[in-house]
Amino acid sequence: KKIEAIIGKTKFEEVKDSLLEADIEWFSYYDVRGVGKTREGRIYEESYTNQFDRKNTYINVVRDKNVEKTVQAVMQAARTGEIGDGRIFIIPVEDSIRIRTGERGDIALYNAEQENKTKRNEYK
């Protein structure tokens, strides 16, 4: 599944740390700006200098077994209880392909090589 989470920019480090603690070691992110339905009702200093909310969007494609722990990690770290905490979207992915090896499906999302190296190093 593809998980896109739009969260407050100030929560970047907390969400990153939460994902890493949940063993979600790969994600992409980028800065976005947007305006929400309740924007006019909120008053804060930034509204005088910028008409759009600053957010980060995280993008991650995970195996089905990792969807819930990824969602929970983002929710726990990003939630403030205030308007504008963000949204999480879960999108079906038809297929995934690792370009280097040509592997397809779940195995293309899972780095078995890295896990095997880690296990070998543990036994040394």
Coordinates of N, CA and C in Angstrom, one line a residue:
K1 N 0.8 -1.2 0.0 CA 0.0 0.0 0.0 C 0.9 1.2 0.0
K2 N 0.4 2.3 -0.6 CA 1.1 3.6 -0.6 C 0.4 4.4 0.5
I3 N 1.2 4.9 1.4 CA 0.7 5.7 2.5 C 1.2 7.2 2.3
E4 N 0.3 8.1 2.2 CA 0.7 9.5 2.1 C 0.1 10.2 3.3
A5 N 1.0 10.9 4.0 CA 0.6 11.5 5.3 C 0.9 13.0 5.1
I6 N 0.0 13.9 5.3 CA 0.2 15.3 5.2 C 0.1 15.8 6.7
I7 N 1.2 16.3 7.2 CA 1.3 16.6 8.6 C 1.9 18.0 8.8
G8 N 1.7 18.6 10.0 CA 2.3 19.8 10.3 C 3.8 19.8 10.2
K9 N 4.4 20.8 9.7 CA 5.8 20.9 9.5 C 6.6 20.8 10.8
T10 N 6.0 21.3 11.9 CA 6.7 21.3 13.2 C 6.8 19.8 13.7
K11 N 6.1 18.9 13.2 CA 6.1 17.5 13.7 C 7.0 16.6 12.9
F12 N 7.8 17.2 12.0 CA 8.7 16.4 11.1 C 9.6 15.4 11.9
E13 N 10.3 15.9 12.9 CA 11.3 15.1 13.6 C 10.5 14.0 14.4
E14 N 9.4 14.4 15.0 CA 8.7 13.4 15.9 C 8.1 12.3 15.0
V15 N 7.6 12.6 13.8 CA 7.1 11.6 12.9 C 8.2 10.7 12.4
K16 N 9.3 11.3 12.0 CA 10.5 10.6 11.5 C 11.0 9.6 12.6
D17 N 11.1 10.1 13.8 CA 11.6 9.2 14.9 C 10.6 8.1 15.2
S18 N 9.3 8.4 15.1 CA 8.2 7.4 15.4 C 8.2 6.3 14.3
L19 N 8.4 6.7 13.1 CA 8.5 5.7 12.0 C 9.7 4.8 12.2
L20 N 10.9 5.4 12.5 CA 12.1 4.6 12.7 C 11.9 3.6 13.9
E21 N 11.3 4.1 15.0 CA 11.0 3.2 16.1 C 10.1 2.1 15.7
A22 N 9.2 2.3 14.8 CA 8.3 1.2 14.3 C 8.9 0.3 13.2
D23 N 10.2 0.5 13.0 CA 11.0 -0.3 12.0 C 10.6 0.1 10.6
I24 N 10.0 1.3 10.4 CA 9.8 1.7 9.0 C 11.0 2.6 8.7
E25 N 11.9 2.1 8.0 CA 13.2 2.7 7.8 C 13.3 3.5 6.5
W26 N 12.3 3.4 5.6 CA 12.3 4.1 4.4 C 11.1 5.0 4.2
F27 N 11.3 6.2 3.8 CA 10.2 7.0 3.4 C 10.7 8.2 2.7
S28 N 9.9 8.9 1.9 CA 10.2 10.1 1.2 C 9.4 11.2 1.8
Y29 N 9.8 12.4 1.7 CA 9.0 13.5 2.2 C 9.3 14.8 1.3
Y30 N 8.4 15.7 1.3 CA 8.6 16.9 0.7 C 7.7 18.0 1.4
D31 N 8.1 19.2 1.2 CA 7.4 20.4 1.8 C 6.2 20.7 0.9
V32 N 5.1 20.9 1.5 CA 3.9 21.3 0.7 C 3.2 22.5 1.4
R33 N 2.4 23.2 0.7 CA 1.6 24.2 1.3 C 0.1 24.0 0.9
G34 N -0.8 24.3 1.7 CA -2.2 24.1 1.4 C -3.1 25.0 2.2
V35 N -4.3 25.0 1.9 CA -5.3 25.8 2.6 C -6.5 24.8 2.9
G36 N -7.0 24.9 4.1 CA -8.1 24.0 4.5 C -9.4 24.7 4.6
K37 N -10.4 24.0 4.8 CA -11.8 24.5 4.8 C -12.0 25.5 6.0
T38 N -11.3 25.2 7.2 CA -11.5 26.0 8.4 C -10.4 27.1 8.5
R39 N -9.7 27.3 7.5 CA -8.6 28.3 7.5 C -9.0 29.6 8.0
E40 N -10.1 30.1 7.5 CA -10.6 31.5 7.8 C -10.9 31.6 9.3
G41 N -11.2 30.5 10.0 CA -11.6 30.6 11.4 C -10.4 30.7 12.4
R42 N -9.2 30.4 11.8 CA -8.0 30.3 12.7 C -7.3 31.7 12.6
I43 N -6.8 32.1 13.7 CA -6.0 33.4 13.7 C -4.7 33.1 14.4
Y44 N -3.6 33.3 13.7 CA -2.3 33.2 14.4 C -1.3 34.0 13.6
E45 N -0.2 34.2 14.1 CA 0.8 35.2 13.5 C 1.1 34.9 12.1
E46 N 1.3 33.7 11.7 CA 1.7 33.3 10.4 C 0.7 33.8 9.4
S47 N -0.6 33.9 9.7 CA -1.6 34.3 8.8 C -1.4 35.7 8.2
Y48 N -0.6 36.5 8.9 CA -0.4 37.8 8.4 C 0.7 37.8 7.3
T49 N 1.5 36.8 7.3 CA 2.6 36.8 6.3 C 2.5 35.7 5.2
N50 N 1.6 34.7 5.5 CA 1.6 33.6 4.6 C 0.1 33.1 4.5
Q51 N -0.5 33.0 3.4 CA -1.9 32.6 3.3 C -2.0 31.1 3.3
F52 N -0.9 30.3 3.2 CA -1.0 28.9 3.2 C -0.4 28.3 4.4
D53 N -0.9 27.1 4.8 CA -0.3 26.4 5.9 C 0.9 25.6 5.4
R54 N 2.0 25.6 6.1 CA 3.2 24.8 5.8 C 3.0 23.4 6.3
K55 N 3.3 22.5 5.5 CA 3.1 21.1 5.9 C 4.3 20.2 5.3
N56 N 4.4 19.0 5.7 CA 5.3 18.0 5.1 C 4.3 16.9 4.6
T57 N 4.7 16.3 3.5 CA 4.0 15.1 3.0 C 5.0 14.0 3.1
Y58 N 4.6 12.9 3.7 CA 5.4 11.7 3.8 C 4.8 10.7 2.8
I59 N 5.7 10.1 2.1 CA 5.2 9.0 1.2 C 6.0 7.8 1.5
N60 N 5.3 6.7 1.6 CA 5.9 5.4 1.9 C 5.1 4.3 1.2
V61 N 5.7 3.3 0.7 CA 5.0 2.1 0.2 C 5.5 1.0 1.0
V62 N 4.5 0.3 1.7 CA 4.8 -0.7 2.6 C 4.0 -2.0 2.3
R63 N 4.5 -3.1 2.8 CA 3.8 -4.4 2.6 C 2.5 -4.3 3.5
D64 N 1.5 -5.0 3.1 CA 0.2 -5.0 3.8 C 0.4 -5.1 5.3
K65 N 1.3 -6.0 5.8 CA 1.5 -6.3 7.2 C 2.1 -5.1 7.9
N66 N 2.6 -4.1 7.2 CA 3.2 -2.9 7.9 C 2.3 -1.6 7.8
V67 N 1.1 -1.8 7.2 CA 0.3 -0.6 7.0 C -0.2 0.0 8.4
E68 N -0.7 -0.9 9.2 CA -1.3 -0.3 10.5 C -0.2 0.3 11.4
K69 N 0.9 -0.4 11.5 CA 2.0 0.2 12.4 C 2.5 1.5 11.8
T70 N 2.5 1.6 10.5 CA 3.0 2.9 9.9 C 2.0 4.0 10.2
V71 N 0.7 3.7 10.0 CA -0.4 4.7 10.3 C -0.4 5.1 11.7
Q72 N -0.2 4.1 12.6 CA -0.2 4.4 14.1 C 1.0 5.3 14.4
A73 N 2.1 5.0 13.8 CA 3.3 5.7 14.1 C 3.2 7.2 13.7
V74 N 2.6 7.4 12.6 CA 2.4 8.8 12.1 C 1.3 9.5 13.0
M75 N 0.2 8.8 13.2 CA -0.9 9.4 14.0 C -0.4 9.8 15.4
Q76 N 0.3 8.9 16.1 CA 0.8 9.2 17.5 C 1.8 10.4 17.5
A77 N 2.6 10.5 16.5 CA 3.6 11.5 16.5 C 3.1 12.9 16.0
A78 N 2.1 12.8 15.1 CA 1.6 14.1 14.5 C 0.4 14.7 15.2
R79 N -0.3 13.9 16.0 CA -1.5 14.4 16.6 C -1.3 15.4 17.7
T80 N -1.9 16.6 17.6 CA -1.9 17.6 18.6 C -3.3 17.8 19.2
G81 N -4.3 17.4 18.5 CA -5.7 17.6 18.9 C -6.2 18.9 18.3
E82 N -5.4 19.6 17.6 CA -5.8 20.9 17.0 C -6.2 20.8 15.6
I83 N -7.0 21.7 15.1 CA -7.3 21.8 13.6 C -6.0 21.9 12.9
G84 N -5.9 21.1 11.8 CA -4.7 21.1 10.9 C -3.7 20.1 11.2
D85 N -4.0 19.1 12.1 CA -3.1 18.0 12.3 C -2.7 17.2 11.1
G86 N -3.6 17.2 10.1 CA -3.3 16.6 8.8 C -4.2 15.4 8.4
R87 N -3.7 14.7 7.4 CA -4.5 13.6 6.9 C -3.5 12.5 6.5
I88 N -4.1 11.2 6.5 CA -3.3 10.1 6.1 C -4.2 9.4 5.0
F89 N -3.6 9.1 3.9 CA -4.2 8.4 2.8 C -3.6 7.1 2.5
I90 N -4.4 6.0 2.4 CA -3.9 4.7 2.1 C -4.4 4.3 0.7
I91 N -3.4 4.1 -0.2 CA -3.7 3.9 -1.6 C -3.2 2.5 -2.1
P92 N -4.1 1.8 -2.8 CA -3.6 0.5 -3.3 C -2.5 0.6 -4.3
V93 N -1.5 -0.3 -4.2 CA -0.4 -0.3 -5.2 C -0.6 -1.6 -6.0
E94 N -0.6 -1.5 -7.3 CA -0.8 -2.6 -8.1 C 0.4 -3.6 -8.2
D95 N 1.6 -3.0 -8.2 CA 2.8 -3.8 -8.2 C 3.9 -2.9 -7.8
S96 N 5.0 -3.5 -7.5 CA 6.3 -2.8 -7.2 C 7.4 -3.6 -7.8
I97 N 8.4 -2.9 -8.3 CA 9.5 -3.6 -9.0 C 10.8 -2.9 -8.5
R98 N 11.7 -3.8 -8.1 CA 13.1 -3.3 -7.7 C 13.9 -3.2 -9.0
I99 N 14.3 -2.0 -9.4 CA 14.9 -1.8 -10.7 C 16.2 -2.6 -10.8
R100 N 17.0 -2.6 -9.8 CA 18.3 -3.3 -9.8 C 18.2 -4.8 -10.1
T101 N 17.3 -5.5 -9.4 CA 17.2 -6.9 -9.5 C 16.0 -7.4 -10.4
G102 N 15.1 -6.6 -10.6 CA 13.9 -7.0 -11.4 C 12.8 -7.7 -10.5
E103 N 13.1 -7.8 -9.2 CA 12.2 -8.4 -8.3 C 10.8 -7.7 -8.3
R104 N 9.7 -8.4 -8.2 CA 8.4 -7.8 -8.2 C 7.6 -8.2 -7.0
G105 N 6.7 -7.3 -6.7 CA 5.8 -7.6 -5.5 C 6.4 -7.2 -4.2
D106 N 5.9 -7.9 -3.2 CA 6.3 -7.6 -1.8 C 7.9 -7.7 -1.6
I107 N 8.5 -8.6 -2.3 CA 10.0 -8.8 -2.1 C 10.7 -7.5 -2.6
A108 N 10.1 -6.8 -3.5 CA 10.8 -5.6 -4.0 C 10.7 -4.5 -2.9
L109 N 9.8 -4.6 -1.9 CA 9.7 -3.6 -0.8 C 10.5 -4.0 0.4
Y110 N 11.1 -5.2 0.4 CA 11.7 -5.8 1.6 C 13.2 -6.0 1.3
N111 N 14.1 -5.5 2.1 CA 15.5 -5.6 1.8 C 16.0 -6.8 2.5
A112 N 15.8 -8.0 2.0 CA 16.3 -9.2 2.5 C 17.9 -9.2 2.6
E113 N 18.5 -8.6 1.6 CA 20.0 -8.5 1.6 C 20.5 -7.8 2.9
Q114 N 19.9 -6.7 3.3 CA 20.3 -6.0 4.4 C 20.1 -6.8 5.7
E115 N 19.0 -7.5 5.8 CA 18.7 -8.3 7.0 C 19.7 -9.4 7.1
N116 N 20.0 -10.0 6.0 CA 21.0 -11.1 6.0 C 22.4 -10.6 6.4
K117 N 22.8 -9.4 6.0 CA 24.1 -8.8 6.4 C 24.1 -8.6 7.9
T118 N 22.9 -8.0 8.4 CA 22.8 -7.8 9.8 C 22.9 -9.0 10.6
K119 N 22.3 -10.1 10.2 CA 22.3 -11.4 10.9 C 23.7 -11.9 10.9
R120 N 24.4 -11.8 9.7 CA 25.8 -12.4 9.6 C 26.7 -11.6 10.6
N121 N 26.5 -10.3 10.7 CA 27.4 -9.5 11.6 C 27.1 -9.8 13.0
E122 N 25.9 -10.2 13.4 CA 25.5 -10.5 14.8 C 26.3 -11.8 15.2
Y123 N 26.5 -12.7 14.3 CA 27.2 -13.9 14.6 C 28.7 -13.9 14.6
K124 N 29.3 -12.7 14.2 CA 30.7 -12.6 14.1 C 31.3 -12.3 15.5

